[in-house]
Coordinates of C-alpha atoms and ligand atoms in Angstrom, one line a residue:
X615 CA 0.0 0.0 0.0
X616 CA 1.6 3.3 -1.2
X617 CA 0.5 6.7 -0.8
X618 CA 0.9 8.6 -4.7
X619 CA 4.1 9.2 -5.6
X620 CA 5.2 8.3 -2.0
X621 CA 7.2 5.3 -0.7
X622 CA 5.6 2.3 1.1
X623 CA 3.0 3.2 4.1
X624 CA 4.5 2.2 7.8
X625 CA 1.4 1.1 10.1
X626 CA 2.4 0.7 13.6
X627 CA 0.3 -1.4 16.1
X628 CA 0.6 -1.2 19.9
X629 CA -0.3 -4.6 21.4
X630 CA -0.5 -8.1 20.5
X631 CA -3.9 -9.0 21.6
X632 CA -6.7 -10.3 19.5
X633 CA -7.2 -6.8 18.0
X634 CA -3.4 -5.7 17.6
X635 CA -3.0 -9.1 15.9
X636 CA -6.1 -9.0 13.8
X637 CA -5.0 -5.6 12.5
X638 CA -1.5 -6.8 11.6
X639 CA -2.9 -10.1 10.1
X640 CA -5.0 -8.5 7.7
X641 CA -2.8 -5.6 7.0
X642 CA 0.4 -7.6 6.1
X643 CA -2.0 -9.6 4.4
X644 CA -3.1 -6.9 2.2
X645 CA 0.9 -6.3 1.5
X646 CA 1.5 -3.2 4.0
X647 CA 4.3 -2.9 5.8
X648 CA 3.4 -3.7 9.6
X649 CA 5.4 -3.0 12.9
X650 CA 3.9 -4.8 16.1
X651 CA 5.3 -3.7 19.8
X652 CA 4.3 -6.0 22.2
X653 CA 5.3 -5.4 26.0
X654 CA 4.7 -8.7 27.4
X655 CA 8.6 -10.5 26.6
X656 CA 6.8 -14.3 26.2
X657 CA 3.0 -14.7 25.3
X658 CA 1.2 -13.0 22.0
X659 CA -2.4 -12.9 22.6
X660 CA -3.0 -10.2 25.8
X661 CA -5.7 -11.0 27.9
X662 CA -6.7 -14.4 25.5
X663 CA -3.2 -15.9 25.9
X664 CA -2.5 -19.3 27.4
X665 CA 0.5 -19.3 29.9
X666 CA 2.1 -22.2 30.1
X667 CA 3.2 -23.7 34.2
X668 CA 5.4 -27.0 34.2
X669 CA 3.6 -27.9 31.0
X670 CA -0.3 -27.4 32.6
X671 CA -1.8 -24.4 30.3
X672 CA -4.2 -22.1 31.2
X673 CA -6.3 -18.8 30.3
X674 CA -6.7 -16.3 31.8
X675 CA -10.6 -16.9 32.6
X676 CA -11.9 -20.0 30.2
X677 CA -12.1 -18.5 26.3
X678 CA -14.6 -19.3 24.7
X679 CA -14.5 -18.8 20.7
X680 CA -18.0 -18.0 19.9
X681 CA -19.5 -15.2 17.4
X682 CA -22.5 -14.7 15.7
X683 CA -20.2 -12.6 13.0
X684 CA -19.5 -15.7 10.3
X685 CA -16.4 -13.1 9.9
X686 CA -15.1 -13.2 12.9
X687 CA -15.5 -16.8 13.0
X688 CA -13.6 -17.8 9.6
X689 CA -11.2 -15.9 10.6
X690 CA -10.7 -18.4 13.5
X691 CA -10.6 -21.2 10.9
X692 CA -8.6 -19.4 8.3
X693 CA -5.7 -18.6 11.6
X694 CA -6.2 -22.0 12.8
X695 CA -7.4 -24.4 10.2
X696 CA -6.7 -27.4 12.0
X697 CA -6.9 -27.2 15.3
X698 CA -10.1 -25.9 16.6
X699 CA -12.3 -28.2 18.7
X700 CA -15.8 -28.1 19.1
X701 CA -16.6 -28.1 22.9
X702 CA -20.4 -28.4 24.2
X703 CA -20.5 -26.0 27.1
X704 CA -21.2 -27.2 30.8
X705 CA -21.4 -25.2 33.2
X706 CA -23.2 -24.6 36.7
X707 CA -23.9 -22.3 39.3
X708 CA -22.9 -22.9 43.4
X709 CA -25.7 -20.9 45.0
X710 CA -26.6 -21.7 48.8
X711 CA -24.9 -25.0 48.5
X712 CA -26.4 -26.3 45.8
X713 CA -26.1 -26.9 42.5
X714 CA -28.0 -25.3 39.8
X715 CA -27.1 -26.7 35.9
X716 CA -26.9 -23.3 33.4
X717 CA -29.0 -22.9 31.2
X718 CA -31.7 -23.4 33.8
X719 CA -33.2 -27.0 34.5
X720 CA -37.1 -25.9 35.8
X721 CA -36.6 -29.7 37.4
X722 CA -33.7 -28.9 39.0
X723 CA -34.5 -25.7 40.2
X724 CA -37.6 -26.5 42.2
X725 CA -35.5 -29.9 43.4
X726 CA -32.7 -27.8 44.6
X727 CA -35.9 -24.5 46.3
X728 CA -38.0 -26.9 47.2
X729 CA -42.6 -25.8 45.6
X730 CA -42.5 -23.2 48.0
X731 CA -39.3 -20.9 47.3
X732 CA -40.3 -21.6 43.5
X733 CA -43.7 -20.5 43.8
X734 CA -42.1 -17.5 45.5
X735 CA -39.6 -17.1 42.6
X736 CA -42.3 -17.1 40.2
X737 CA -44.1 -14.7 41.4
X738 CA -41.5 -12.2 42.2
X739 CA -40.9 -12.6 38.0
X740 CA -44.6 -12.1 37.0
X741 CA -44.9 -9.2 40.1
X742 CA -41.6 -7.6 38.1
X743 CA -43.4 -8.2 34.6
X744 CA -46.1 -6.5 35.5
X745 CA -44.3 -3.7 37.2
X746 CA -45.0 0.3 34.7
X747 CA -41.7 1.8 36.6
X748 CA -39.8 3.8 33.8
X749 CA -36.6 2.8 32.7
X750 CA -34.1 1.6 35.5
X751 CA -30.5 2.7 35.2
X752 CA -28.7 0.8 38.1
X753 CA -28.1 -3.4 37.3
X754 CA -30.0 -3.9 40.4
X755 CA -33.0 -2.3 38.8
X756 CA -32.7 -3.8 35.8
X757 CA -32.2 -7.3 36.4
X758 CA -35.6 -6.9 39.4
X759 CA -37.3 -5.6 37.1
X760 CA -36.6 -7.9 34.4
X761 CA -36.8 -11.3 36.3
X762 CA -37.6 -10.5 39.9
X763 CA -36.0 -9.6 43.1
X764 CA -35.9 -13.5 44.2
X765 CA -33.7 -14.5 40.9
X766 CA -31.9 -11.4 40.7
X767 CA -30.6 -12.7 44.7
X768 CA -30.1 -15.8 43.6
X769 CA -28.3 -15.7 40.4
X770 CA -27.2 -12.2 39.8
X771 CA -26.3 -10.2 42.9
X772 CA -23.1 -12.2 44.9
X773 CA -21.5 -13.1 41.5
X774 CA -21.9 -9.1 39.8
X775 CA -20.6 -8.0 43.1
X776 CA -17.8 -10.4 43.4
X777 CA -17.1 -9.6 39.3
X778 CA -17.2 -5.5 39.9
X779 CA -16.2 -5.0 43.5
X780 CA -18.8 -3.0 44.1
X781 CA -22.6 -3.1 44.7
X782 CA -25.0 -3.7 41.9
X783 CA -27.0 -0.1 42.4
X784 CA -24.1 2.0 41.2
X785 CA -23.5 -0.6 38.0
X786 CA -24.9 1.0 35.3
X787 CA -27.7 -0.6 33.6
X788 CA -25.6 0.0 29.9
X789 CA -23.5 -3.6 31.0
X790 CA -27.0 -5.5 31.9
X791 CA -28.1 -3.7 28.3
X792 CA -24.9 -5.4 26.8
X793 CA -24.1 -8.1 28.5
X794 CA -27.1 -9.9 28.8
X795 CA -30.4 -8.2 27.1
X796 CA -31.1 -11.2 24.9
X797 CA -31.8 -13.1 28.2
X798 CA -35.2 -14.2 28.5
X799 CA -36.6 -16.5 31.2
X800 CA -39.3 -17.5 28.8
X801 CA -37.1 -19.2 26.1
X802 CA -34.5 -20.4 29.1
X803 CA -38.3 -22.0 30.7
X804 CA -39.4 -23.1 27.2
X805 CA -35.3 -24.5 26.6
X806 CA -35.8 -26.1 30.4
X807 CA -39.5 -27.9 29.4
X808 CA -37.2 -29.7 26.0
X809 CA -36.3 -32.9 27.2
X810 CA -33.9 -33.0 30.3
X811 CA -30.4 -33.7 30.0
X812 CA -28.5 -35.6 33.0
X813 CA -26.4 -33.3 35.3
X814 CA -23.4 -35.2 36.0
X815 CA -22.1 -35.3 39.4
X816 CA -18.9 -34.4 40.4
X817 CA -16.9 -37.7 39.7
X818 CA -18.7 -38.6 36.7
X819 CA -17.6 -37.6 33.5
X820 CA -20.7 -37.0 32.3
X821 CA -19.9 -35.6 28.7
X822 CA -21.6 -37.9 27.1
X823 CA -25.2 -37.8 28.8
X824 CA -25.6 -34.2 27.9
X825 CA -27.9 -33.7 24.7
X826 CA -26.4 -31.2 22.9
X827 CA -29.3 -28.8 22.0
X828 CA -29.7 -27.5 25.7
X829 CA -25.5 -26.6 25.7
X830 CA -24.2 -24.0 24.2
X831 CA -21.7 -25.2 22.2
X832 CA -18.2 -23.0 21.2
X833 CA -14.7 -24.0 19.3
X834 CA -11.7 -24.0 21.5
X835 CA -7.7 -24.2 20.3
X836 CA -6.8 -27.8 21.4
X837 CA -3.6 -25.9 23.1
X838 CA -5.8 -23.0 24.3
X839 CA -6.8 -19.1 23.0
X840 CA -3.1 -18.4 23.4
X841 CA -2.2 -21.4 20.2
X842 CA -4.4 -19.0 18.0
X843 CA -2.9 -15.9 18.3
X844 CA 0.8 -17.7 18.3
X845 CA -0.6 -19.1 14.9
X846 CA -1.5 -15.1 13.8
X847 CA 1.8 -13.6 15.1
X848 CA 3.9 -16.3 13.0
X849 CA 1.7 -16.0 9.5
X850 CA 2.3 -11.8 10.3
X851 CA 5.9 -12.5 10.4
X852 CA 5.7 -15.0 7.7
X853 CA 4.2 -12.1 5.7
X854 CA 6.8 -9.8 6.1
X855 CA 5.3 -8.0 9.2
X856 CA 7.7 -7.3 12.2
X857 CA 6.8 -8.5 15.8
X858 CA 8.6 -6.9 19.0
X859 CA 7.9 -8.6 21.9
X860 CA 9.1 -7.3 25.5
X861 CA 9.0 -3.8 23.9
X862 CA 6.5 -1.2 25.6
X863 CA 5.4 1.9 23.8
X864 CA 6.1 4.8 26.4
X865 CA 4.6 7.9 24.2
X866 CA 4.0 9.0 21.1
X867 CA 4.1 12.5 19.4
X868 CA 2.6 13.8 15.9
X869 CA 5.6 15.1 14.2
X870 CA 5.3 18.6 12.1
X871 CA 4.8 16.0 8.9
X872 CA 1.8 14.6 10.4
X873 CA 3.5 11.1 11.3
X874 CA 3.7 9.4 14.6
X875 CA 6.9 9.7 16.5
X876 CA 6.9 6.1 19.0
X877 CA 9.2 5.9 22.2
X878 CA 10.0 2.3 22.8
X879 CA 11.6 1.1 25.7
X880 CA 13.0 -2.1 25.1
X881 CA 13.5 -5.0 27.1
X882 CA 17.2 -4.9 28.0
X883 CA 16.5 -1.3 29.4
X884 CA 17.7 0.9 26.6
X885 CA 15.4 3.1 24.6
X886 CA 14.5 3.2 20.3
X887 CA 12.6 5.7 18.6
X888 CA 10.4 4.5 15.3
X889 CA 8.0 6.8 13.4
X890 CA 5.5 5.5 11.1
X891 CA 2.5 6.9 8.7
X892 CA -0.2 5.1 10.7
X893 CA -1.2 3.9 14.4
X894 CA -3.0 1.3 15.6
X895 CA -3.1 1.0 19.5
X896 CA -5.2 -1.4 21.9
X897 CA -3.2 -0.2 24.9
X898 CA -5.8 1.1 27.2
X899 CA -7.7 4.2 26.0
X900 CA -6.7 6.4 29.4
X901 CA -3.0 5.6 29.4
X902 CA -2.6 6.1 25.5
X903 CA -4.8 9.7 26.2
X904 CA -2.3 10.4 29.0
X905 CA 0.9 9.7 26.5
X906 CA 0.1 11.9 23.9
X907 CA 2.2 14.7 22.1
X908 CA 1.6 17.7 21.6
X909 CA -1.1 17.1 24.6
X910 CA -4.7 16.5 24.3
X911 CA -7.4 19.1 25.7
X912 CA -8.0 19.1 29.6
X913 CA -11.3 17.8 29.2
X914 CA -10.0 14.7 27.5
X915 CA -7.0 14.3 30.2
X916 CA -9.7 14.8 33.0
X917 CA -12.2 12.2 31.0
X918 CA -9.0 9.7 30.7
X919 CA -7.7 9.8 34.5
X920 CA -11.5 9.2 35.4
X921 CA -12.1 5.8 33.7
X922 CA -11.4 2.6 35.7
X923 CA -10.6 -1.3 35.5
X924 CA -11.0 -4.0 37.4
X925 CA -8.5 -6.5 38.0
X926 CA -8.0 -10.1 38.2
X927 CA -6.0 -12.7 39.2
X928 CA -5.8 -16.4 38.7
X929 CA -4.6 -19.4 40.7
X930 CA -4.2 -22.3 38.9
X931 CA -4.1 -25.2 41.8
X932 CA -2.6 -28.3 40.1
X933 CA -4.4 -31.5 41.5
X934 CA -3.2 -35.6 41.6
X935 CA -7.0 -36.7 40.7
X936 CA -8.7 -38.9 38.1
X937 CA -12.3 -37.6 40.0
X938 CA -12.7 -34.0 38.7
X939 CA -15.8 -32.2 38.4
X940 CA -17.4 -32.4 34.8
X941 CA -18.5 -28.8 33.9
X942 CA -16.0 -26.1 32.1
X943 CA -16.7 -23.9 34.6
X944 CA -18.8 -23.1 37.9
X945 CA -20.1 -20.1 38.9
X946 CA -19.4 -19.7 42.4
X947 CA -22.4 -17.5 44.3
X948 CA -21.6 -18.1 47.4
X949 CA -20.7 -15.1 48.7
X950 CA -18.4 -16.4 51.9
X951 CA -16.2 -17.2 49.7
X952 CA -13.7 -14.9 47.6
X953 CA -14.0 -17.5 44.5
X954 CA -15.9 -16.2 41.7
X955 CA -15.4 -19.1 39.0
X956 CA -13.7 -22.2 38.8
X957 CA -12.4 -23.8 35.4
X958 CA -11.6 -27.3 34.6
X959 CA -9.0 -26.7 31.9
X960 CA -9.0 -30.4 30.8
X961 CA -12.6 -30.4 30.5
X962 CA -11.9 -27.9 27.9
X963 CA -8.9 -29.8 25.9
X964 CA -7.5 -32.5 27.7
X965 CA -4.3 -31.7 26.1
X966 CA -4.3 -28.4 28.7
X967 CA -3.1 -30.7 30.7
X968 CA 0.1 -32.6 30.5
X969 CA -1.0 -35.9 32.4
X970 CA -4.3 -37.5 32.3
X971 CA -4.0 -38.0 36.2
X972 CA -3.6 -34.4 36.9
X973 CA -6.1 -31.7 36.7
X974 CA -5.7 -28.3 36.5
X975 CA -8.5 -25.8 38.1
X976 CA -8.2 -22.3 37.3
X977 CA -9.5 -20.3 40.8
X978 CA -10.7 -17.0 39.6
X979 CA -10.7 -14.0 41.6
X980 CA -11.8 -10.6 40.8
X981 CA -10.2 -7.6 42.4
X982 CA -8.7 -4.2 42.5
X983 CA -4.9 -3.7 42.8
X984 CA -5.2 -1.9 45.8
X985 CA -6.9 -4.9 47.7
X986 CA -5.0 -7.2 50.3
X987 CA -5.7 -10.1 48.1
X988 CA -3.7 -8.4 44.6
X989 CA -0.9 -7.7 47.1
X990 CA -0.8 -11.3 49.0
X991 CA 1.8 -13.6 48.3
X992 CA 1.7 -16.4 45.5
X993 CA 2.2 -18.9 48.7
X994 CA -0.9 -17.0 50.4
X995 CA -3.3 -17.0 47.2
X996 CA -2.7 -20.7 46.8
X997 CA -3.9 -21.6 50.0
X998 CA -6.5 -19.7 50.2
X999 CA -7.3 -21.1 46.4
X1000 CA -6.7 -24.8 47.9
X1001 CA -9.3 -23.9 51.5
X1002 CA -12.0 -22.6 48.8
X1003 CA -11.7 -25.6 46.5
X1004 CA -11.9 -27.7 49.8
X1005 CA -14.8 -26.3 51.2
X1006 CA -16.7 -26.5 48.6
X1007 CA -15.6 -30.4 48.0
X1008 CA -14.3 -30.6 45.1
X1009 CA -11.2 -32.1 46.3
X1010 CA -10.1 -33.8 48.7
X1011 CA -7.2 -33.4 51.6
X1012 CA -4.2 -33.7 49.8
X1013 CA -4.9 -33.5 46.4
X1014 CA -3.7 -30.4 45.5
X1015 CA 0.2 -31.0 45.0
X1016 CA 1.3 -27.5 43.2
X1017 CA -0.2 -24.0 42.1
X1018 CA 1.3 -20.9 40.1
X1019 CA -0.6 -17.5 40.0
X1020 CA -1.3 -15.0 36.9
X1021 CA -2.1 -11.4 37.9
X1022 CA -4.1 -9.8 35.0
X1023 CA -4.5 -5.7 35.5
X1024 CA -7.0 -4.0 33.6
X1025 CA -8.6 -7.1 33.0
X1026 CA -12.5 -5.4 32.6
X1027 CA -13.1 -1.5 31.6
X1028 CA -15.4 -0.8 34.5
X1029 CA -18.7 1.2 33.3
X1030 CA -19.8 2.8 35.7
X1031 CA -21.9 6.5 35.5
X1032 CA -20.1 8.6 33.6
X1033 CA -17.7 6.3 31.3
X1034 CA -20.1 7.1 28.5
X1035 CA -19.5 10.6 28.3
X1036 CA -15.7 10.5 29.2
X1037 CA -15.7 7.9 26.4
X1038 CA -17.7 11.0 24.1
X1039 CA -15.0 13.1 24.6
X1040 CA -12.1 11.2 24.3
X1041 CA -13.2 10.1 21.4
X1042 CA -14.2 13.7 20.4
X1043 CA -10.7 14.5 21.1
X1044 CA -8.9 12.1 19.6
X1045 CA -11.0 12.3 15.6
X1046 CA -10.3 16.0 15.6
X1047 CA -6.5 16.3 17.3
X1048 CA -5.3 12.6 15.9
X1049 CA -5.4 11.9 12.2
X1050 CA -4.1 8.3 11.5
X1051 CA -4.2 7.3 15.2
X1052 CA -6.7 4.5 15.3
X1053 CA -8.5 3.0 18.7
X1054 CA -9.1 -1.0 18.8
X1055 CA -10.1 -3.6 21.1
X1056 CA -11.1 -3.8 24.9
X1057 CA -9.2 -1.3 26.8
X1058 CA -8.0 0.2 23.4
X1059 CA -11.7 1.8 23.5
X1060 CA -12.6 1.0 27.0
X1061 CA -15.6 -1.1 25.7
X1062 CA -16.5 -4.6 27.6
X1063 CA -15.6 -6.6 24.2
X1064 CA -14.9 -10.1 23.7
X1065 CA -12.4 -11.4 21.2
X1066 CA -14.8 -11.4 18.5
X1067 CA -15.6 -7.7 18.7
X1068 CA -12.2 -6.2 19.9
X1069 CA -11.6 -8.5 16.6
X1070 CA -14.2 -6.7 14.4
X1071 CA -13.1 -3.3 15.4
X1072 CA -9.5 -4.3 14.1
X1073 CA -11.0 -5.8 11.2
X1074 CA -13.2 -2.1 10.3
X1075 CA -9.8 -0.2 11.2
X1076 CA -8.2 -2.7 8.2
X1077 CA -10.5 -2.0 5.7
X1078 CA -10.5 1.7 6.8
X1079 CA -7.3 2.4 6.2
X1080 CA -6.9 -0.1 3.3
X1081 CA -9.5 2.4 2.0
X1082 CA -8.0 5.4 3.1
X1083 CA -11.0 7.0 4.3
X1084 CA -13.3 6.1 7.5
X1085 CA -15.6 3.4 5.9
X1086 CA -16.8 1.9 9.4
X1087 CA -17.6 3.9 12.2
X1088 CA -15.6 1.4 14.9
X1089 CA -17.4 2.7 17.9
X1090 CA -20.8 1.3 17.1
X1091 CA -19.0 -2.1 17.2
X1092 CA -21.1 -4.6 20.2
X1093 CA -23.7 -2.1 21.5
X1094 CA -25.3 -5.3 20.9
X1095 CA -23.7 -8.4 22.3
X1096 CA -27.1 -10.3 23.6
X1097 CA -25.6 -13.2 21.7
X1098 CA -23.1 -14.0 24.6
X1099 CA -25.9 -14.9 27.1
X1100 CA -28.8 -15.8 24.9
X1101 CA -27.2 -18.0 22.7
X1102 CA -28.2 -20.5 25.0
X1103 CA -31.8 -20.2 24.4
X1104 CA -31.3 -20.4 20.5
X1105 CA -30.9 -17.0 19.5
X1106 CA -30.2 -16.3 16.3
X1107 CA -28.7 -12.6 15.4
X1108 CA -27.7 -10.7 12.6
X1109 CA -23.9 -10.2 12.2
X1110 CA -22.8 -7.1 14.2
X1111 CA -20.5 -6.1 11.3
X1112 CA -23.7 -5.7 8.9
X1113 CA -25.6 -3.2 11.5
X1114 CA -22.1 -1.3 11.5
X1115 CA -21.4 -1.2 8.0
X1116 CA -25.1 0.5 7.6
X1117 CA -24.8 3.0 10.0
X1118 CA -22.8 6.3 9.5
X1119 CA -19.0 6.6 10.3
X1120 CA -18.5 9.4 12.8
Ligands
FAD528 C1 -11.7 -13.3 32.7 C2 -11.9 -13.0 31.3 C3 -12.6 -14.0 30.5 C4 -12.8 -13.8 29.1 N1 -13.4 -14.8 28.4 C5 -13.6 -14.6 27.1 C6 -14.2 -15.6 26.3 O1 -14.7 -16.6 26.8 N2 -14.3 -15.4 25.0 C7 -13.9 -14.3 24.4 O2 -14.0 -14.2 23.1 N3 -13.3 -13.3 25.1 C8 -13.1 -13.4 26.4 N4 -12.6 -12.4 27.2 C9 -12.2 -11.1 26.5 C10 -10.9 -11.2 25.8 O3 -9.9 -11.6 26.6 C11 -10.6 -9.8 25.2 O4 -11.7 -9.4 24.4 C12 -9.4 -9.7 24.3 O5 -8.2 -10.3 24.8 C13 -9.1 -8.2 24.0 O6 -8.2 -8.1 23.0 P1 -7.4 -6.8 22.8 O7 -6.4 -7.1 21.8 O8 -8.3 -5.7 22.6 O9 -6.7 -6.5 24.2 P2 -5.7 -7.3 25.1 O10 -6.0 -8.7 25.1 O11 -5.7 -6.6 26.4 O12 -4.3 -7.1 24.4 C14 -3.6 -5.9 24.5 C15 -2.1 -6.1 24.3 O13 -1.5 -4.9 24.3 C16 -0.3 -5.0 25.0 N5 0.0 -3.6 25.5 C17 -0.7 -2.8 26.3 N6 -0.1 -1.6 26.4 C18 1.1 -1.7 25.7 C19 2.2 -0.7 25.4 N7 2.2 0.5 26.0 N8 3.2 -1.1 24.6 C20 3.2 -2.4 24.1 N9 2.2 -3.3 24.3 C21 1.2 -2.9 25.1 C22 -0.7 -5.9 26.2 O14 0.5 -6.4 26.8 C23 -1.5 -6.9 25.5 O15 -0.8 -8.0 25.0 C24 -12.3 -12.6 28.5 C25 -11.7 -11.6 29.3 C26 -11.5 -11.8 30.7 C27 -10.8 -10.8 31.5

């Protein structure tokens, strides 16, 4: 790609996540010369890497590779033509002791309340359905009012709190909007009333009882997200494109020519400057705002400071058992306990782990940096990990013969009241001060996006400046993302990428 009369254009990317990757994939593709700094000095991938402990792997939260954009997901199979499997998801929620299979089981449920407590439930929903209140805009709100106080307790309230570190009624009701609008109890009841599948037990391994139409099903690298995005940074290079690994972006200025001037600080300690025509960055949106030269307007430093993440942290406990629990994951409600979710890696590929004997649970916990818990010792969080996984009895005394943990900052844009406006005028700031510096990804736009749409808004940025003129408005990307929850009930939904393409850029 060649501007007229003008030597080959230099794209720079900042990160080598899902979105940096996508960019460079599709760029060096297209025959452009690509540059990709990555900070991290091992893993490609960001936040949908697998790290790899004494040969167990793991993510960093269970990945699932599911999109209702056919783009998105040929993509997959174009990067990774080989290798993908097709996993039928099982997973449960730990509420009050119990059990409770996701998507709901009606069976189960009034089994595990007993007629009364689900009479109880049911009105609460209908008492919320019939409910004329105007338009909530807390989670707490939203939720009641869309399935009733007595299942926005049960199945809503510990976990949010647990996820955001904070109480649902200052959430705002944009992430319910997002996260899980396509939700409806009616097609979860009329999924329930299809013929029931068998909930394993822990100890059983169950897979094969579980008819497939009630599960969600996803694709999975055999080797984890991270074998994807290894396969993406090698065809890059194999296209000509140049990686960086261990080398962090510290600032960037817009020289008098209207390039981009990059400070790179490199991993043996010294420092490179690079400039190129074009940037691409999926470092999060406040610190890129903060690194600018010359220097954005106050309002957009202010709007920058102001957003916030929240952290997370992983223990992956390391277990000598053949008598694991069968479900991906388990939601874990009860709110005595600092565990939010628990993975089975092997239940995902068995070759995450490297000995059928062992099994590798990833103890997720969701916090803030500035909590006792992000500061405690590895030693510390693995015990604590191992008493959780205990109490709840899903192992036994013993079992647990080894851990490592994986600290993850910034791993969820946090939206609380004002991130929309700050978003605004960042943005705002950004389309009128920064010509050919372009905003991908999760914390690259401070949007609550999965792979598949911090994908998507890499793959609009390709075609936009393959173009050379803003073809996709990139912002619009998932302000519809009901798929992620409702997919369960059957949903079917238009690809995101068409609604974007037909609405005006801006
Ligand atoms: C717990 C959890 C579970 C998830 N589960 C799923 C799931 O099941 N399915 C799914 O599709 N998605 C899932 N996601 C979301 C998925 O991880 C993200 O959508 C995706 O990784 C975002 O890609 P990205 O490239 O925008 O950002 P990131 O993954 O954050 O990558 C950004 C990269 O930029 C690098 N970087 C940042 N700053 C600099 C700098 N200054 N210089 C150089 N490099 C820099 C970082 O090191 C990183 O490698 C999950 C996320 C979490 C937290």
């Amino acid at each position: 790609m060649r501007h007229e009369g003008q030597q080959q254009v230099k794209i720079g990317v900042i990160g080598a996540g899902p979105a940096g990757l996508t960019a460079a994939y599709l760029l060096s593709g297209a025959d452009v010369d690509v540059e990709v700094w990555e900070a991290d000095p091992r893993y490609v991938g960001g936040i949908s890497r697998t790290e790899v402990y004494k040969g167990f792997r793991f993510d960093i939260g269970g990945h699932r590779f599911f999109s209702k954009s056919k783009e998105v997901e040929d993509l997959w199979s174009q990067i990774l033509p080989h290798d993908m499997l097709e996993c039928e998801r099982l997973s449960r929620i730990y509420y009050d002791g119990k059990f409770y299979s996701y998507p709901l089981d009606l069976a189960e449920v009034v089994g595990n309340l007993g007629k009364r407590q689900s009479l109880l439930t049911v009105a609460s929903y209908f008492k919320a359905k019939l409910s004329t209140s105007s338009n909530p805009d807390n989670l707490e709100d939203w939720v009641t009012r869309k399935f009733g106080g007595r299942l926005y307790r049960m199945f809503f309230k510990s976990y949010t709190e647990k996820v955001w570190g904070m109480p649902c009624r200052e959430i705002s009701a944009d992430w319910a909007a997002q996260r899980i609008k396509g939700l409806s109890l009616i097609k979860a009841a009329r999924a329930a009333l299809r013929p029931r599948r068998q909930t394993p037990r822990a100890g059983e391994t169950g897979r094969s009882d579980v008819i497939k139409s009630l599960i969600t099903s996803f694709r999975y690298p055999r080797h984890g997200p991270g074998m994807l995005w290894e396969a993406a940074a090698a065809a890059i290079q194999e296209r000509g494109g140049r990686l960086h690994m261990g080398t962090r972006v510290q600032g960037l200025t817009r020289t008098s020519a209207g390039r981009w001037r990059v400070k790179l600080a490199l991993a043996d300690g010294s420092e490179r400057f690079q400039e190129v025509d074009q940037l691409i960055s999926s470092a999060p949106l406040g610190w890129l705002v903060r690194n600018l030269e010359p220097s954005l307007p106050a309002a957009a430093l202010e709007a920058a400071a102001a957003l916030r993440y929240r952290d997370f942290l992983t223990v992956a406990l390391i277990l000598k058992s053949t008598n694991s629990f069968p479900d991906n994951w388990l939601y874990i409600h009860e709110p005595k306990l600092r565990v939010g979710r628990i993975q089975n890696f092997s239940n995902w590929s068995p070759e995450m782990v490297p000995d059928p004997s062992m099994v590798c649970y990833g103890m997720e916990y969701f916090c803030s940096q500035t909590d006792q818990l992000w500061r405690s010792t590895d030693a510390e969080l693995i015990r604590l990990a191992t008493e959780e996984l205990l109490s709840l009895g899903l192992a036994q005394e013993g079992e647990v013969v080894d851990g490592a943990v994986v600290r993850q900052p910034r791993a969820y844009p946090v939206y609380d009241d004002d991130y929309t406006d700050r978003r605004l005028i960042i943005r705002a700031a950004l389309s009128e001060h920064c010509p050919g510096l372009h905003v991908v990804g999760r914390n690259g736009m401070h949007q609550y996006n999965n792979q598949d749409h911090s994908m998507m808004t890499a793959m609009l940025t390709a075609r936009n400046i393959l173009a050379g003129e803003q073809l996709y408005n990139v912002w619009q990307v998932n302000q519809d993302a009901d798929y992620i929850e409702s997919g369960a009930a059957g949903s079917a939904v238009a690809s995101a990428l068409d609604q974007v393409r037909a609405s005006p850029s801006g």
